[in-house]
Tab-separated table of C-alpha atoms in Angstrom:
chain	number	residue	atom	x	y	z
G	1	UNK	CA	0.000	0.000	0.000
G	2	UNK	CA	1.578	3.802	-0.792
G	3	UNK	CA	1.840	6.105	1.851
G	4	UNK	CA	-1.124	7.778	0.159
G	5	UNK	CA	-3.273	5.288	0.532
G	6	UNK	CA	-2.704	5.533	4.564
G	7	UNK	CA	-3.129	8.965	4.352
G	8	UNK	CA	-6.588	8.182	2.347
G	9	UNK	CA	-7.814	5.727	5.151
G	10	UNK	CA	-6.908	7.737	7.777
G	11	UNK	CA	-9.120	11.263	6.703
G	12	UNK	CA	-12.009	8.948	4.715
G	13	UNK	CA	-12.591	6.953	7.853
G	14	UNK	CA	-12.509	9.743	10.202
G	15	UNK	CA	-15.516	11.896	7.843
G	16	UNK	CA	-17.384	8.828	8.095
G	17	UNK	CA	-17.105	8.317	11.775
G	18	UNK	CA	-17.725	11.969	12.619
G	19	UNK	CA	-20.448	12.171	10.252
G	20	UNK	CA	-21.941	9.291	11.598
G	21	UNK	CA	-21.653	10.517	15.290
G	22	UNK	CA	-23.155	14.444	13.862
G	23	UNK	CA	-26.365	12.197	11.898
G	24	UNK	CA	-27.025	10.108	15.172
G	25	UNK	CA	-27.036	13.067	17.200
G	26	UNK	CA	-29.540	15.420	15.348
G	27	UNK	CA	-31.627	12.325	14.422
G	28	UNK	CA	-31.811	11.338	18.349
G	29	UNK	CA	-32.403	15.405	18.592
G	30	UNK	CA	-35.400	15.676	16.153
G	31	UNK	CA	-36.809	12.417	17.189
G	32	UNK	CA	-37.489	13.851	20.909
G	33	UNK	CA	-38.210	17.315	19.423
G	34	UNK	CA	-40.835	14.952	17.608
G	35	UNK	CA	-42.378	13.339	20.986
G	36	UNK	CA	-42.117	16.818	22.846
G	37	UNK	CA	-44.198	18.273	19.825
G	38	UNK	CA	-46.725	15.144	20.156
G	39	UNK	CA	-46.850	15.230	23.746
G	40	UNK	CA	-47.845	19.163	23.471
G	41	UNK	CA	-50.490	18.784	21.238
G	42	UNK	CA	-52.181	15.870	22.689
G	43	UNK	CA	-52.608	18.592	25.559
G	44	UNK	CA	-49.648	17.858	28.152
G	45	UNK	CA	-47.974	19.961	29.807
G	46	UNK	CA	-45.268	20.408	32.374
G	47	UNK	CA	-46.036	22.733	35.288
G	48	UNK	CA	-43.977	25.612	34.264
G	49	UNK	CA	-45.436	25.573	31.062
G	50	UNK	CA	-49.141	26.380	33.017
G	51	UNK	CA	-48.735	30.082	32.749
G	52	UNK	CA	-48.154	29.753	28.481
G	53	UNK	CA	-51.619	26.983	28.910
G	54	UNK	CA	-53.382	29.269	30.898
G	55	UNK	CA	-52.498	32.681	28.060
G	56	UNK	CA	-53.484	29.734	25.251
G	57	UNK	CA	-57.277	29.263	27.075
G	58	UNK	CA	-58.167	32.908	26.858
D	1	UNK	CA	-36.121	36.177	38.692
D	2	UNK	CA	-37.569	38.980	40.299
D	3	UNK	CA	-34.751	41.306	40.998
D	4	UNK	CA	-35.845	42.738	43.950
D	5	UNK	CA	-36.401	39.336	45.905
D	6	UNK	CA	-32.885	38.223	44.941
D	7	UNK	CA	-30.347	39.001	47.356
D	8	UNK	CA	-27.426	38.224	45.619
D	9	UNK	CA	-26.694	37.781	42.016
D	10	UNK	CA	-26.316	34.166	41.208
D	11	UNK	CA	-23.305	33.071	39.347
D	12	UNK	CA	-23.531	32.396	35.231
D	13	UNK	CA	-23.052	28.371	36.474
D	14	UNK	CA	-26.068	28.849	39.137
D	15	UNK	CA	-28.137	30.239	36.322
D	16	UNK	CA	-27.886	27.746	33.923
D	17	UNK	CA	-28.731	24.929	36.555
D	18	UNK	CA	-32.458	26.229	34.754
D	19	UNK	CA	-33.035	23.711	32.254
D	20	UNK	CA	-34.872	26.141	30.216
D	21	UNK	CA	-32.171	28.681	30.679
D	22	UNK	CA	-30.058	26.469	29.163
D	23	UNK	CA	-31.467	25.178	26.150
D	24	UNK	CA	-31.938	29.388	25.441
D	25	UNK	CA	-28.116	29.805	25.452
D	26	UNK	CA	-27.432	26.578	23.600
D	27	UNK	CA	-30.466	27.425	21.111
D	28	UNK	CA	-28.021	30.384	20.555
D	29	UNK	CA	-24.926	29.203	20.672
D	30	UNK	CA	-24.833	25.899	18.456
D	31	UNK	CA	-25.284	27.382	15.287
D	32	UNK	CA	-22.533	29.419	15.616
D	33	UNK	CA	-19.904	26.669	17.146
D	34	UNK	CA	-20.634	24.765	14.370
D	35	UNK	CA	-19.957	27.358	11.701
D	36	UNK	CA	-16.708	28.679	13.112
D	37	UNK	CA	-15.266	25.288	13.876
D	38	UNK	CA	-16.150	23.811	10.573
D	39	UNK	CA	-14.078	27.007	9.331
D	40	UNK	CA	-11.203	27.048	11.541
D	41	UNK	CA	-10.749	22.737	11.467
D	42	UNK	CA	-10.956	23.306	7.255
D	43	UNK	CA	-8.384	26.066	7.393
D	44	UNK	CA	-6.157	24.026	9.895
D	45	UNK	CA	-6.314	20.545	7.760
D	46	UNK	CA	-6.049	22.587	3.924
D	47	UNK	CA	-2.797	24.548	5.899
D	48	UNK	CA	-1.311	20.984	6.992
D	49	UNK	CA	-1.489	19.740	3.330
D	50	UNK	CA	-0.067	22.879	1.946
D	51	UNK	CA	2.710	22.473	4.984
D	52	UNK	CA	6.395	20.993	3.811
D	53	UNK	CA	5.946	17.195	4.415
D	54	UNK	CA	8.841	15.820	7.160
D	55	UNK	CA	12.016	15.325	6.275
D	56	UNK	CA	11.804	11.666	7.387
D	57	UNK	CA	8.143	10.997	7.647
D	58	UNK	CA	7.094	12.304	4.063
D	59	UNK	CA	3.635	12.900	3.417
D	60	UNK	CA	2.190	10.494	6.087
D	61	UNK	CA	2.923	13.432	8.713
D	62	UNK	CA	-0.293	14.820	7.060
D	63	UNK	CA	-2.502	12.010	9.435
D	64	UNK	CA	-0.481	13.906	12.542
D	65	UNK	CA	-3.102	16.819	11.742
D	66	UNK	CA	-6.441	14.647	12.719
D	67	UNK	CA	-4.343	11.903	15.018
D	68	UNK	CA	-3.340	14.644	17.465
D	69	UNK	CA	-6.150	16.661	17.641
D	70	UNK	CA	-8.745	13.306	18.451
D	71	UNK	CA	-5.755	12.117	21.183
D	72	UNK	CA	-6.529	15.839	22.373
D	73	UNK	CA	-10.326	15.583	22.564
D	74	UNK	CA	-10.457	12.281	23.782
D	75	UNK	CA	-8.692	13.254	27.145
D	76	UNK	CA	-10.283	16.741	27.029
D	77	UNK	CA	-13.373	15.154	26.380
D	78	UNK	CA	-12.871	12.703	29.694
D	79	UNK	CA	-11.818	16.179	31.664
D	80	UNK	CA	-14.883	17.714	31.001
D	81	UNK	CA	-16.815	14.592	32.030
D	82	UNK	CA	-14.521	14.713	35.463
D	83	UNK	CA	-15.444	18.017	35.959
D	84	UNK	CA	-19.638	16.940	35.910
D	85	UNK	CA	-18.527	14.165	37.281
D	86	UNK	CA	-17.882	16.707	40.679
D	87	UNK	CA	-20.335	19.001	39.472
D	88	UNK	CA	-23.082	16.456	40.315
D	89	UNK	CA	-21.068	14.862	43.805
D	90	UNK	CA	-20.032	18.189	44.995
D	91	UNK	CA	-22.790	20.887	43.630
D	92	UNK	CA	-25.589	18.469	42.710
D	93	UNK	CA	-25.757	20.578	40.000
D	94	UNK	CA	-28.765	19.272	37.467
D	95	UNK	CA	-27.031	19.721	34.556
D	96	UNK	CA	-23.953	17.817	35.215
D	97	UNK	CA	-24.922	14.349	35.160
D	98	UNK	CA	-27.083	15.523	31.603
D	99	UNK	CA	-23.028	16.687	30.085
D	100	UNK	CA	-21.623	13.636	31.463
D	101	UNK	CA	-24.257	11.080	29.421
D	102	UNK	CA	-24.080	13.427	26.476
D	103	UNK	CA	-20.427	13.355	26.425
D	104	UNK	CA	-19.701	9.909	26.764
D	105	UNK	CA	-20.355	8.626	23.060
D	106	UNK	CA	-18.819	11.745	21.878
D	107	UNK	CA	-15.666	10.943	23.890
D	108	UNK	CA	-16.124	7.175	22.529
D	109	UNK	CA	-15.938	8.296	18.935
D	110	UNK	CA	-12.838	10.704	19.389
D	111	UNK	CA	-10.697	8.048	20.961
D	112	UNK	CA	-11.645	5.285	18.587
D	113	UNK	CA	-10.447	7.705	15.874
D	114	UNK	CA	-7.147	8.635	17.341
D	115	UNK	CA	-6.681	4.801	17.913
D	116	UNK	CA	-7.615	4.377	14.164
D	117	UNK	CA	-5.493	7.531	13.067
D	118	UNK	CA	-2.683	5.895	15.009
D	119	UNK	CA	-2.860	2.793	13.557
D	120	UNK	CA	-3.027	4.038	9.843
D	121	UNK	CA	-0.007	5.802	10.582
D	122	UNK	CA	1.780	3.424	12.778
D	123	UNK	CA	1.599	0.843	10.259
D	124	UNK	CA	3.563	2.530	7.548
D	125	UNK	CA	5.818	4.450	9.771
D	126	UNK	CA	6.867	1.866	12.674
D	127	UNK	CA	5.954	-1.353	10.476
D	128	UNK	CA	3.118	-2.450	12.643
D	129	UNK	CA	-0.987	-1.569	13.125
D	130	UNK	CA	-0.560	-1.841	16.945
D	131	UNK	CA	2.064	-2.877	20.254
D	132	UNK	CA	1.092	-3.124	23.270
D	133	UNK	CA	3.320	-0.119	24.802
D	134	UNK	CA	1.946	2.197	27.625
D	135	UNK	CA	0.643	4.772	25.573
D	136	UNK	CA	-1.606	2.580	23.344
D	137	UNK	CA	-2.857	0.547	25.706
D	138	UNK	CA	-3.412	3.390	28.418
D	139	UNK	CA	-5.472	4.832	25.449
D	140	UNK	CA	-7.368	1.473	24.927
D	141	UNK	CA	-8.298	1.518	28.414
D	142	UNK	CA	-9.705	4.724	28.195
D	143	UNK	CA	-11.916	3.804	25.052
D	144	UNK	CA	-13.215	0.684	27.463
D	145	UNK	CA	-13.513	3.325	30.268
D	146	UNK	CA	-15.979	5.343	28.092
D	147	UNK	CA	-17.752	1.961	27.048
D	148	UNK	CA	-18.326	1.447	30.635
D	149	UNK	CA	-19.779	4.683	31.407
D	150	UNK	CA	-22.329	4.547	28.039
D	151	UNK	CA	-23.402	1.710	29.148
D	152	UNK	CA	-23.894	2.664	33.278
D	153	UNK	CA	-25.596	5.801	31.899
D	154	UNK	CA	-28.179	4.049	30.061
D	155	UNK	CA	-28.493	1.281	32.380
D	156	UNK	CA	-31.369	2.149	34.144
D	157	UNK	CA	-35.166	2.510	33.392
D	158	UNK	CA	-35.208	6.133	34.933
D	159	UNK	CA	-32.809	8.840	33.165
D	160	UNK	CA	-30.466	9.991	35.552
D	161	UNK	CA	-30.958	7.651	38.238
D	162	UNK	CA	-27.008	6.326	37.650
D	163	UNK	CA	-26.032	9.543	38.029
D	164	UNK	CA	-23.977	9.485	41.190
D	165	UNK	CA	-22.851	5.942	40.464
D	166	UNK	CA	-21.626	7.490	36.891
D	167	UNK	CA	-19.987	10.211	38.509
D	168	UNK	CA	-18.279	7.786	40.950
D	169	UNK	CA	-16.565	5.669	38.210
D	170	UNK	CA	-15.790	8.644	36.351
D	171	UNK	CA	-13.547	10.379	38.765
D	172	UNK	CA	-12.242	6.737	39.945
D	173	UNK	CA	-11.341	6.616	35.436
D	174	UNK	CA	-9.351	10.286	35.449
D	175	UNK	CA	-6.852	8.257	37.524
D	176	UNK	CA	-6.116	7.166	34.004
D	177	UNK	CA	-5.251	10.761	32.300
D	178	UNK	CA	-2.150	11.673	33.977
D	179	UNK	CA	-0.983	8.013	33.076
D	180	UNK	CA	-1.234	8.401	29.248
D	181	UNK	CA	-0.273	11.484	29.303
D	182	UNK	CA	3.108	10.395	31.266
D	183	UNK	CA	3.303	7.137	29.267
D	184	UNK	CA	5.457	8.653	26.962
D	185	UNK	CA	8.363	9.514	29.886
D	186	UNK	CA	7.576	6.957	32.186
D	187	UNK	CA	8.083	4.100	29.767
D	188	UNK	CA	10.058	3.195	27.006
D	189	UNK	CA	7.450	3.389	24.601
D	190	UNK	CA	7.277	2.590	20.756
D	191	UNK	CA	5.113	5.983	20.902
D	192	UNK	CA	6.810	9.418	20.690
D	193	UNK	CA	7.199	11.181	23.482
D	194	UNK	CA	5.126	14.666	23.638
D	195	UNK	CA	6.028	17.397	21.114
D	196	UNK	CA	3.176	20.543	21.648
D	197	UNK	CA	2.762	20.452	24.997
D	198	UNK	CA	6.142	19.743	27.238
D	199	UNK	CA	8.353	21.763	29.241
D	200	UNK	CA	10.746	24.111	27.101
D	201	UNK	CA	8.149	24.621	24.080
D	202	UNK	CA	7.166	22.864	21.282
D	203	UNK	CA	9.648	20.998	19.064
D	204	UNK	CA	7.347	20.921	15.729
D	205	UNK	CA	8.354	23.646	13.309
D	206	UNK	CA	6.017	26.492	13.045
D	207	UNK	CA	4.534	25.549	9.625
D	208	UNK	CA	3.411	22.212	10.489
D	209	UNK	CA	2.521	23.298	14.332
D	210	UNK	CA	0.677	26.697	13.363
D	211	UNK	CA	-2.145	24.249	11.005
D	212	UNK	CA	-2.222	21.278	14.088
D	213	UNK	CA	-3.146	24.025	16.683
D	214	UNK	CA	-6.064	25.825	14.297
D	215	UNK	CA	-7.006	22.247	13.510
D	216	UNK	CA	-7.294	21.115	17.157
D	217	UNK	CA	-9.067	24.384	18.501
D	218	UNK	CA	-11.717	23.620	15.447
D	219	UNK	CA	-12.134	20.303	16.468
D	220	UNK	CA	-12.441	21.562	19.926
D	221	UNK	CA	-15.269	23.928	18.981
D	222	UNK	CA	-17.009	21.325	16.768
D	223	UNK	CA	-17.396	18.831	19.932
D	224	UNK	CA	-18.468	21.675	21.826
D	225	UNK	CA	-21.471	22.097	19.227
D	226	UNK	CA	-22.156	18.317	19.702
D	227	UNK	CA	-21.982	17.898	23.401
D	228	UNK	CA	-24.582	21.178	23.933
D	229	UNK	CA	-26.518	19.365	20.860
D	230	UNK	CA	-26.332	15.663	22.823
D	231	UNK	CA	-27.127	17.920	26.105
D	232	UNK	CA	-30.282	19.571	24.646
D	233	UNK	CA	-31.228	16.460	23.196
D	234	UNK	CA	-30.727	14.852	26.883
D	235	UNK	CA	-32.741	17.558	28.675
D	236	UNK	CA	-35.633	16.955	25.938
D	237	UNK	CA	-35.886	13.259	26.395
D	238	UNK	CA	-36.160	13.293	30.636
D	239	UNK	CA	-38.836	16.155	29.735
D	240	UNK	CA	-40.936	13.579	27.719
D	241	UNK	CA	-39.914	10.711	29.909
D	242	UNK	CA	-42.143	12.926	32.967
D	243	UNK	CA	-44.305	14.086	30.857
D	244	UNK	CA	-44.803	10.229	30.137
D	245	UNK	CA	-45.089	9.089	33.577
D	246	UNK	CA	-47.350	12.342	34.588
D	247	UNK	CA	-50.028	11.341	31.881
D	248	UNK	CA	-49.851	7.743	32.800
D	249	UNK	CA	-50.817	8.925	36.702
D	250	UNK	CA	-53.560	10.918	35.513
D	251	UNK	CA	-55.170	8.341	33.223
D	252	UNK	CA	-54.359	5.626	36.564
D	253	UNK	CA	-56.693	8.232	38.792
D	254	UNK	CA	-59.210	8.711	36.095
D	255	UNK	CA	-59.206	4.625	35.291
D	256	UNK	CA	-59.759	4.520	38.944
D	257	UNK	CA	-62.555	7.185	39.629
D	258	UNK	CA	-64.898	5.632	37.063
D	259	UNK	CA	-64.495	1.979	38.282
């Protein structure tokens, strides 16, 4: 194998792992962004979002 | 806060123990970590390709510009966990045991990849992928040590109920970062002894060190993006996780009621 070929490896395997970690991470993100979203519309709440429920029912 | 109830200004660290506070600041501030470090880690690796290859290394020098950066973040990475680590045995603070868990993987990936960089570079360079000398396998051990600590963190049905036990193992772990970085002296190594950061200066010359220091503080900025990402993410998922368990009550007492 050249020395390029190392070189190659080295940079084309780290891209993929870091863009690997970067895609797990903002799909984990949206996916609870998803459920929060869900959660809200289905009319849950958490206490300190009361005050923003109570402005909504007027 | 009402201002005049507060006696004494809280600290910026106090402030943020307010989830809400601070998914604001990292609403803010991700966008713009991951802009400039994308910039400043592409102008660091195009200025170590443009750099003079070494005089005995040739062009394979160029994987020094990722390899020490990741060996960087993957200690850094652990330091910052150490710090939570006392952040949630010391302060309790809320938000420490949430940057632990986030950092973990993140820590994971970075010290698989200098491992990988290593290897890719050890092979044509030393004539072998891998030995088991001090600094390799103190690095291994801290790849298994962040194994250990995804898998405690997710261990258990409620979010954050390892947290102290995480913390514990974590600071009992950093035991481990003062022996790779010492590897190098302690023991005859097959490894290099330290060149950036050692008593009486670097010994790199200044066109291949300038493009390894604006890579590393990129890379540094571009894990800082992902931990407050992983964080945010973290803080989300306990909200629905309560949120969960809250509506699950309710329904119970309203199940119960019409019985």
């Amino acid at each position: 194998m050249s020395h390029f070929a190392y070189i190659a490896v080295a940079y084309g395997g780290s891209a993929l792992a870091l863009a690997g970690l970067a895609l797990w991470l903002v799909s984990d993100m949206r996916a609870r962004r998803r459920e929060l979203d869900h959660l809200h519309d289905a009319g849950h709440r958490r206490r300190s979002d009361r005050q923003e429920t109570l402005r909504e029912a007027k | 806060m009402n201002e005049n109830t507060a006696t004494a200004k809280p600290s910026f660290i106090t402030r943020l123990a307010n989830p809400s506070r601070f998914i604001g600041l990292a609403d803010r501030l991700i966008p713009w970590l991951t802009g400039i470090g994308l910039i400043l880690t592409a102008i660091g690796l195009v200025g170590g390709w443009l750099a003079p290859e070494d005089y005995q290394q040739g062009a394979t020098v160029r994987i020094m510009y990722l390899h020490v950066p990741f060996a960087w973040l993957a200690m850094m990475i652990y330091g910052v966990m150490t710090l939570a680590a006392l952040g949630t045995l010391v302060w309790r603070h809320p938000i420490a045991d949430i940057s632990l868990k986030a950092a973990a993987p993140i820590g994971a990936v970075f010290t698989l990849l200098s491992l990988f960089t290593g290897s890719v570079w050890g092979k044509p360079m030393w004539g072998t992928w891998w030995v088991w000398d001090a600094r390799l396998t103190s690095m291994f051990v801290l790849f298994l040590i962040y194994l250990g600590l995804i898998a405690l963190t997710r261990a258990t049905p409620e979010p954050g109920q390892a947290a102290r036990a995480a913390a514990i193992v974590t600071l009992v772990g950093a035991l481990n970062l003062p022996i790779i970085k010492f590897s190098v002296d302690w023991w005859n190594t097959l490894h290099q002894p330290a060149s950036v950061f050692r008593a009486g200066g670097p010994t790199i010359d200044w066109s291949m060190l300038w493009p390894l220091l604006v890579a590393a503080i990129g890379f540094t900025i571009l894990f800082s993006a992902l931990h407050l990402t992983a964080m945010r993410t973290e803080i989300w998922r306990r909200r629905v996780h309560t949120m969960r368990r809250l509506a699950a009550q309710r329904a119970d007492r309203t199940m119960g009621g019409t019985a």
